GROMACS .gro file of C-alpha atoms in nm:
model
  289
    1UNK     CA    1   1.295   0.452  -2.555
    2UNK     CA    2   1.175   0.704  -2.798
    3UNK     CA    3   1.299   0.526  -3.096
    4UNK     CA    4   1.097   0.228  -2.926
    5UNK     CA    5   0.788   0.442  -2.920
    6UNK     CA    6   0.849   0.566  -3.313
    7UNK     CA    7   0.863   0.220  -3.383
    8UNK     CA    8   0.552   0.093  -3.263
    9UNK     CA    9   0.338   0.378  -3.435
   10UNK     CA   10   0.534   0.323  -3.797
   11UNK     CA   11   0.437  -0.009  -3.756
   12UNK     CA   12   0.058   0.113  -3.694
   13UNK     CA   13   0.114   0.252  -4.069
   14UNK     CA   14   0.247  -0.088  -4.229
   15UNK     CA   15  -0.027  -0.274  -4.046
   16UNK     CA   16  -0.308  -0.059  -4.196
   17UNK     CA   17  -0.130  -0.069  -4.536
   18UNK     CA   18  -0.093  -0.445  -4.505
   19UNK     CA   19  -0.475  -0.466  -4.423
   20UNK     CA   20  -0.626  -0.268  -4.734
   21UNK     CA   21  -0.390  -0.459  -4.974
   22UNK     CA   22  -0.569  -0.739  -4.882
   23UNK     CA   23  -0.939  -0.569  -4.992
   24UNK     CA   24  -1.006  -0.466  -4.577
   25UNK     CA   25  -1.215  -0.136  -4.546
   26UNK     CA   26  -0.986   0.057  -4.284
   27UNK     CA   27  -1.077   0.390  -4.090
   28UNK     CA   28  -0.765   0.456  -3.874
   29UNK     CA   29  -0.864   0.791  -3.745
   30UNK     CA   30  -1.218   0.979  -3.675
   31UNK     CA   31  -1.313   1.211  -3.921
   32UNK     CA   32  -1.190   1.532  -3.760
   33UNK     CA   33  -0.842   1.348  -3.814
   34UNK     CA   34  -0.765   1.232  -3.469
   35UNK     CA   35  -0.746   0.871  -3.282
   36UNK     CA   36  -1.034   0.662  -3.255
   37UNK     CA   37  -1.117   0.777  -2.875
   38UNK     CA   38  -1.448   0.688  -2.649
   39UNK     CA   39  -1.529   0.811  -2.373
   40UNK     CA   40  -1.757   0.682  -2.089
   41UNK     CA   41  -1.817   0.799  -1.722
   42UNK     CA   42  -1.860   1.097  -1.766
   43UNK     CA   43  -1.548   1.162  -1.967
   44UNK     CA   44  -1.319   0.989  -1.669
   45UNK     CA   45  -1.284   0.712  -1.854
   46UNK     CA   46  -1.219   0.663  -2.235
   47UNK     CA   47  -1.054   0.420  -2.473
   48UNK     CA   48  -0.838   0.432  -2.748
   49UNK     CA   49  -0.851   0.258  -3.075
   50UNK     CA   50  -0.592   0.177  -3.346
   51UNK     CA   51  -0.895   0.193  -3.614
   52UNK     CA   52  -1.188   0.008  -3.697
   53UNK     CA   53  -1.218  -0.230  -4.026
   54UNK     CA   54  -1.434  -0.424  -4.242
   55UNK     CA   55  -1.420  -0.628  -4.509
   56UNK     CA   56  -1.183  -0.841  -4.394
   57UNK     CA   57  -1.109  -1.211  -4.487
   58UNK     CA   58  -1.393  -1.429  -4.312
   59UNK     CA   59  -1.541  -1.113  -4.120
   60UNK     CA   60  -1.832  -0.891  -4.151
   61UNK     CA   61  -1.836  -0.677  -4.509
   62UNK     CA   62  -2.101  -0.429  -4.345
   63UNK     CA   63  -2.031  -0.414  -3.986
   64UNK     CA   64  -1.698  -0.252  -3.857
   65UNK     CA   65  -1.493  -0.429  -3.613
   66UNK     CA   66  -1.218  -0.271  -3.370
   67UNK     CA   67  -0.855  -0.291  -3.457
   68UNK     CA   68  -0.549  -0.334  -3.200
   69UNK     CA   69  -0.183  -0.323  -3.312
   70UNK     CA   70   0.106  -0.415  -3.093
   71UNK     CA   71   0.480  -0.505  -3.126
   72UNK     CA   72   0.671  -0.786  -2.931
   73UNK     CA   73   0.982  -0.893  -2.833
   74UNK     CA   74   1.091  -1.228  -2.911
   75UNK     CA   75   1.005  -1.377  -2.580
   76UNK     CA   76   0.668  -1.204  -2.550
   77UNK     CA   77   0.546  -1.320  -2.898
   78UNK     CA   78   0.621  -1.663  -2.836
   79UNK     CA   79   0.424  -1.639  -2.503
   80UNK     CA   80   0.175  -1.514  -2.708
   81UNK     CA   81   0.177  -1.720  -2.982
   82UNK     CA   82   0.142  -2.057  -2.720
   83UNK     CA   83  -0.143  -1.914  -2.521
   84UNK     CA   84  -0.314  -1.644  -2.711
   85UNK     CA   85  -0.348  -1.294  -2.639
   86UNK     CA   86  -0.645  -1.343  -2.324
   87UNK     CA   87  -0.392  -1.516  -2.153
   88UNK     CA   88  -0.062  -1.395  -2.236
   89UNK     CA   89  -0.161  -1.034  -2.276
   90UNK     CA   90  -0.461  -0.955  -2.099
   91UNK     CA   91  -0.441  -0.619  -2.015
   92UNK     CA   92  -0.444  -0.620  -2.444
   93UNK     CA   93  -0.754  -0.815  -2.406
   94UNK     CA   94  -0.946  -0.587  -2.157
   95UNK     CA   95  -0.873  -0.271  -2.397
   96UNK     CA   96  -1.059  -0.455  -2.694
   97UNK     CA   97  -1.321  -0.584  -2.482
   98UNK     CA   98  -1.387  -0.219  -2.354
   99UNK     CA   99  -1.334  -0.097  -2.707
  100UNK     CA  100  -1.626  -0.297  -2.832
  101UNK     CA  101  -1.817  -0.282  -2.556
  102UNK     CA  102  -1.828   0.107  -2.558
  103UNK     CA  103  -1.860   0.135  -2.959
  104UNK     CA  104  -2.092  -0.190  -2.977
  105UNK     CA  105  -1.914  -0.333  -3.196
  106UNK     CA  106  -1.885  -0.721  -3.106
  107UNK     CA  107  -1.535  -0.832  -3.297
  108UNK     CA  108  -1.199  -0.719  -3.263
  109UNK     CA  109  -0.860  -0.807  -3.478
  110UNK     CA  110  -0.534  -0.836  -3.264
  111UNK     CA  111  -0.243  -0.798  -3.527
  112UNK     CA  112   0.067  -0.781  -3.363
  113UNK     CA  113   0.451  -0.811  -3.512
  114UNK     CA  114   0.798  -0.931  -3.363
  115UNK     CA  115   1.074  -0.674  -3.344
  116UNK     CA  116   1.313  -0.922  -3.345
  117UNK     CA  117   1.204  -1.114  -3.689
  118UNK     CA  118   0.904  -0.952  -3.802
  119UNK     CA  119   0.674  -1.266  -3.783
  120UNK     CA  120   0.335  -1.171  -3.761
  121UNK     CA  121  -0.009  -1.307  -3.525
  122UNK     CA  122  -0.349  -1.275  -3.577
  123UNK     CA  123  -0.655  -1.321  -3.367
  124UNK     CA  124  -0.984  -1.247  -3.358
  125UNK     CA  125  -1.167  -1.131  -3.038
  126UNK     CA  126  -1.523  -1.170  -2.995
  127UNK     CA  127  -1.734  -0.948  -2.759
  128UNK     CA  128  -1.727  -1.095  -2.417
  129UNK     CA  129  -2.049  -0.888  -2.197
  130UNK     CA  130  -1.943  -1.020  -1.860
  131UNK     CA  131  -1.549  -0.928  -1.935
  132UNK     CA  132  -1.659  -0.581  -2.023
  133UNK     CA  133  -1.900  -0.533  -1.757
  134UNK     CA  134  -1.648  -0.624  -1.501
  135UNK     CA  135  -1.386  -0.389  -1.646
  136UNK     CA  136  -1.622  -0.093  -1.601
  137UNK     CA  137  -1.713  -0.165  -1.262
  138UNK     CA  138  -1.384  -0.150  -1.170
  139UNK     CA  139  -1.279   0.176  -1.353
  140UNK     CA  140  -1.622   0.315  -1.173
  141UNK     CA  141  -1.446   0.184  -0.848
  142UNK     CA  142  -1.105   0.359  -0.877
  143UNK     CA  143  -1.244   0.658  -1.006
  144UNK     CA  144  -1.473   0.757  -0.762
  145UNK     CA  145  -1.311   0.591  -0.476
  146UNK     CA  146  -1.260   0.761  -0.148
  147UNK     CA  147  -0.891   0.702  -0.160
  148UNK     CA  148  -0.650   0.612  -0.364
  149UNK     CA  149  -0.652   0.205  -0.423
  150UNK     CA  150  -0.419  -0.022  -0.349
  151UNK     CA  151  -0.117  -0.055  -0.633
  152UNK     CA  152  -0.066  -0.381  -0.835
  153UNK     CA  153   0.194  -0.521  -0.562
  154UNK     CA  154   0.371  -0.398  -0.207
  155UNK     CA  155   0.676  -0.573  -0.266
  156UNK     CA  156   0.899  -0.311  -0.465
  157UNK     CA  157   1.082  -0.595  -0.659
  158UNK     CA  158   0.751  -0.680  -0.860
  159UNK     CA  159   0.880  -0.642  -1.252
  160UNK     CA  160   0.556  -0.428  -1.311
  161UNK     CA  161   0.661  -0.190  -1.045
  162UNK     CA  162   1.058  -0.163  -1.123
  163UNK     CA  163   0.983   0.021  -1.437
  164UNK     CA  164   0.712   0.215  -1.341
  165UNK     CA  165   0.678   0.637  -1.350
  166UNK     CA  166   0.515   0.629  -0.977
  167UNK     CA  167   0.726   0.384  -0.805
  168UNK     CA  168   0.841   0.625  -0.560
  169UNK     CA  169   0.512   0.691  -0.468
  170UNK     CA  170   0.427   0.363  -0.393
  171UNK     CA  171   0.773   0.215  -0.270
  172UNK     CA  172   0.930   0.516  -0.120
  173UNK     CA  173   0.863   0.801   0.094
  174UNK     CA  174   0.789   1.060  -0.197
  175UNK     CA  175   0.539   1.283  -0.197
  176UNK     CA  176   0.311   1.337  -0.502
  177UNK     CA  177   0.297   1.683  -0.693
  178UNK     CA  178   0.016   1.914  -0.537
  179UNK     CA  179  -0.292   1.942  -0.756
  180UNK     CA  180  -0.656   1.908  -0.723
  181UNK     CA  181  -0.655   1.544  -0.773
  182UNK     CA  182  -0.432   1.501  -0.475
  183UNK     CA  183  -0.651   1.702  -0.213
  184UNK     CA  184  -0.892   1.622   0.040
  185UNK     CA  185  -1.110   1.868  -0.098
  186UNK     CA  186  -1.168   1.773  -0.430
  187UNK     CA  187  -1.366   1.513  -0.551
  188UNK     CA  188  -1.461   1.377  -0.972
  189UNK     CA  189  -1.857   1.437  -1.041
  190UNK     CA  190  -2.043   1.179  -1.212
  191UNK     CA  191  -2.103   1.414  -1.519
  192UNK     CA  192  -1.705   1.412  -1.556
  193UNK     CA  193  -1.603   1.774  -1.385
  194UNK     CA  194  -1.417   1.797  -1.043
  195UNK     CA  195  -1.560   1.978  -0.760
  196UNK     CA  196  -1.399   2.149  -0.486
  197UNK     CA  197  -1.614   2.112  -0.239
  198UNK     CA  198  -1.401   2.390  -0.002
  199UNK     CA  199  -1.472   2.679  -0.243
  200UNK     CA  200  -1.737   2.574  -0.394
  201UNK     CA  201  -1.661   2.565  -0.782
  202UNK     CA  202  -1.631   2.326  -1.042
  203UNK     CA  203  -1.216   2.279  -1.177
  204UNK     CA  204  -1.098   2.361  -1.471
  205UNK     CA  205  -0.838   2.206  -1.589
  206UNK     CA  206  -0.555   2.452  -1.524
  207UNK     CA  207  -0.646   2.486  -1.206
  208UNK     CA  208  -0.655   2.121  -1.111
  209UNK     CA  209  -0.290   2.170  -1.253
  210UNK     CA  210  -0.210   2.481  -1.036
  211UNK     CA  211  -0.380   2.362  -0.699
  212UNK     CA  212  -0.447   2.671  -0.450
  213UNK     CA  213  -0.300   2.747  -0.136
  214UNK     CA  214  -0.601   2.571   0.067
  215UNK     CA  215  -0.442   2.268  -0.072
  216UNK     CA  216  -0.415   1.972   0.147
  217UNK     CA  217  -0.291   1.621   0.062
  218UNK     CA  218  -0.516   1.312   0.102
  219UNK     CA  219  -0.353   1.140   0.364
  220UNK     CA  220  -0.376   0.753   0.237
  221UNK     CA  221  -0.083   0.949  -0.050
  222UNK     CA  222   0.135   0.973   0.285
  223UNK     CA  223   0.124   0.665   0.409
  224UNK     CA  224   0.450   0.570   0.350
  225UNK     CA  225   0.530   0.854   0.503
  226UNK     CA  226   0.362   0.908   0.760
  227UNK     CA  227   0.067   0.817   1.003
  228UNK     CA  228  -0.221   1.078   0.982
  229UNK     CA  229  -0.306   1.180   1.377
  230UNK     CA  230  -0.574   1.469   1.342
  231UNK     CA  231  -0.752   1.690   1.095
  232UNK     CA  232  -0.984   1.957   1.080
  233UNK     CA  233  -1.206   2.033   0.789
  234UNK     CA  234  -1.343   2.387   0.878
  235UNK     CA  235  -0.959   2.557   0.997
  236UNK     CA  236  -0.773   2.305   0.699
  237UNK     CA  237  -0.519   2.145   0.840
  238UNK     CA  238  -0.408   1.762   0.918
  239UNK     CA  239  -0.175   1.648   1.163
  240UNK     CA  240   0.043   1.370   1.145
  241UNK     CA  241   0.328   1.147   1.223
  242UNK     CA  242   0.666   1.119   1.091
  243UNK     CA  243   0.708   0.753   1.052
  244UNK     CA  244   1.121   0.778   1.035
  245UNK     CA  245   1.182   1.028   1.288
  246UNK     CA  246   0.822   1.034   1.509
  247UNK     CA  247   0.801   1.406   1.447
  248UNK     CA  248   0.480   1.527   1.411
  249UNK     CA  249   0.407   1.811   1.168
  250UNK     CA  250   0.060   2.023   1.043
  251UNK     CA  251  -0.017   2.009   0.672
  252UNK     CA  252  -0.167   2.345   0.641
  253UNK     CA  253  -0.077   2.701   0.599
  254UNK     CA  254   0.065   2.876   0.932
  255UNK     CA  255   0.403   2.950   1.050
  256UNK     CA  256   0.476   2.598   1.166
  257UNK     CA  257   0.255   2.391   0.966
  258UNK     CA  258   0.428   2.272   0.626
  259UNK     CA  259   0.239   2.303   0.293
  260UNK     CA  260   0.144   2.057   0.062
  261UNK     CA  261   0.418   2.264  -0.165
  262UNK     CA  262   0.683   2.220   0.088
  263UNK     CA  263   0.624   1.844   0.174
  264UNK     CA  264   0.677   1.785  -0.216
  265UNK     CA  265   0.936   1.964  -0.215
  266UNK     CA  266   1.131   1.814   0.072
  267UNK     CA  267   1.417   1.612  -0.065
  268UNK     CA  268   1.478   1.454   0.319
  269UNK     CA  269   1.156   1.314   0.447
  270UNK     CA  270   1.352   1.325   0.803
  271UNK     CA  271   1.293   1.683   0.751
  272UNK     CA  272   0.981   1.731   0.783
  273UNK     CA  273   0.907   1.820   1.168
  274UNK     CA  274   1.231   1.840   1.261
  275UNK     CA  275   1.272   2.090   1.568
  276UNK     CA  276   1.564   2.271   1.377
  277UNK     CA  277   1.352   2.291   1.075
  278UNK     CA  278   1.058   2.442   1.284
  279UNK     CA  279   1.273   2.707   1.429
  280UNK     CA  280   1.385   2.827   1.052
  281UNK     CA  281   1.020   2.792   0.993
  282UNK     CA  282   0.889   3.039   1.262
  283UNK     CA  283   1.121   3.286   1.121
  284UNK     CA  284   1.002   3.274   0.727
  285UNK     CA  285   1.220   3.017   0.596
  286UNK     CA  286   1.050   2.767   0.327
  287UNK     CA  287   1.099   2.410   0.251
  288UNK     CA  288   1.214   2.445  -0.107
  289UNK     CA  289   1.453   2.156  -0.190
   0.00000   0.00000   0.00000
């Protein structure tokens, strides 16, 4: 997988090589040396660029235009080579329509290569307004949602699901990794900080990463887990159901309520409210594995 990676960002390299040996004006990274990045809502949301180019055959000599570089496999780059990357790839398409629409720039160049043979597509992308406009309002909509949004599918077969890094967060009873971004109490700002709105403060960074002890899980991240009963804002604590053993258990801090560390932690979901486990509980033992 690594060596797949490596491969995809030498061929980032050829491509921009490839480009100025054909008289294109090409900019791969800003001028402090890093990736083309924008930013937008606040800093929540941002978008990378492979570069930005002018000059090129039958484009603009004075106006710079966004650049997107992929690789293929064989199967994917004929798909893409019969319908063009809207269709076939547009998750690819979104990315330069965002790209422009943040920089306003209005043309993009989709150069991709396949790993299998090395053939090579082109395509220009115009600037589509209503494409970008509808790909904000639904970043704005996820970001500063509530809850967590639904996932791309519910059945755990789906092939964009199977490979993915969170599938046991969606598909199985795991619990997510305690941080800021996974309490009740936290909640993104407009001007791109995080607020905890229990002490008070704005987040930095490390301590999104750290989470405190006051820590308490948003319960739609449970669902699969289990069925939220009760809460209380001012004493911190939320009561629920176990969905596989109809336990209930306290996410909070006392001697028989588990903490968001300890439902992590809990390789046995069954676990979690069990009488036995209470009763090691009362007497200082931890969840810790």
């Amino acid at each position: 997988m690594l060596r797949l990676f490596h491969r995809g960002q030498n061929e980032e390299a050829t491509f921009v090589a490839e480009l100025r040996g054909i008289g294109a004006e090409v900019l791969e990274f800003q001028p402090d040396g890093n990736q083309w990045r924008i930013e937008a809502l606040g800093g929540h949301f941002g978008c990378s660029l492979d570069g930005i180019c002018r000059n090129l055959p039958g484009g603009s000599k004075t106006n710079w235009e966004v650049l997107e570089f992929k690789t293929h496999n064989a199967r994917s780059f004929k798909d893409l080579n019969e319908r063009g990357v809207e269709k076939s790839k547009p998750a690819h398409y979104i990315q330069m329509q965002v790209g422009m629409g943040m920089t306003g720039m209005v043309r993009a160049n989709y150069l991709a290569v396949c790993k299998d043979d090395d053939h090579l597509y082109y395509e220009r992308v115009e600037f589509d307004g209503k494409a970008f406009k509808s790909a904000m309002e639904r970043a704005q909509k996820i970001i500063f949602a509530p809850e967590p949004v639904h996932g791309i599918s519910t059945n755990p077969a789906w092939y964009q699901c199977k490979g993915c890094q969170n599938f046991g967060l969606c598909h199985e009873k795991r619990v997510p990794v305690p941080s800021c971004r996974t309490c009740i109490h936290a909640t993104p700002t407009q001007d791109g900080d995080w607020l905890c709105e229990r002490h008070s403060k704005i987040l930095s960074v490390p301590e999104q990463i750290a989470a405190c002890d006051g820590h308490r899980f948003i319960p739609a991240l449970l669902a699969n887990l289990a069925e939220y009963l009760d809460g209380n804002s001012v004493e911190n604590w939320v009561k629920y159901k176990n969905e596989e053993t109809g336990c209930h258990f306290v996410n909070g801090s006392g001697e028989d309520e588990y903490t968001s560390a300890e439902l992590h932690s809990a390789a046995d979901s069954r676990a979690i409210g069990n009488v036995e486990i209470n009763r090691f509980k009362a007497i200082g033992a931890r969840i810790v594995g």
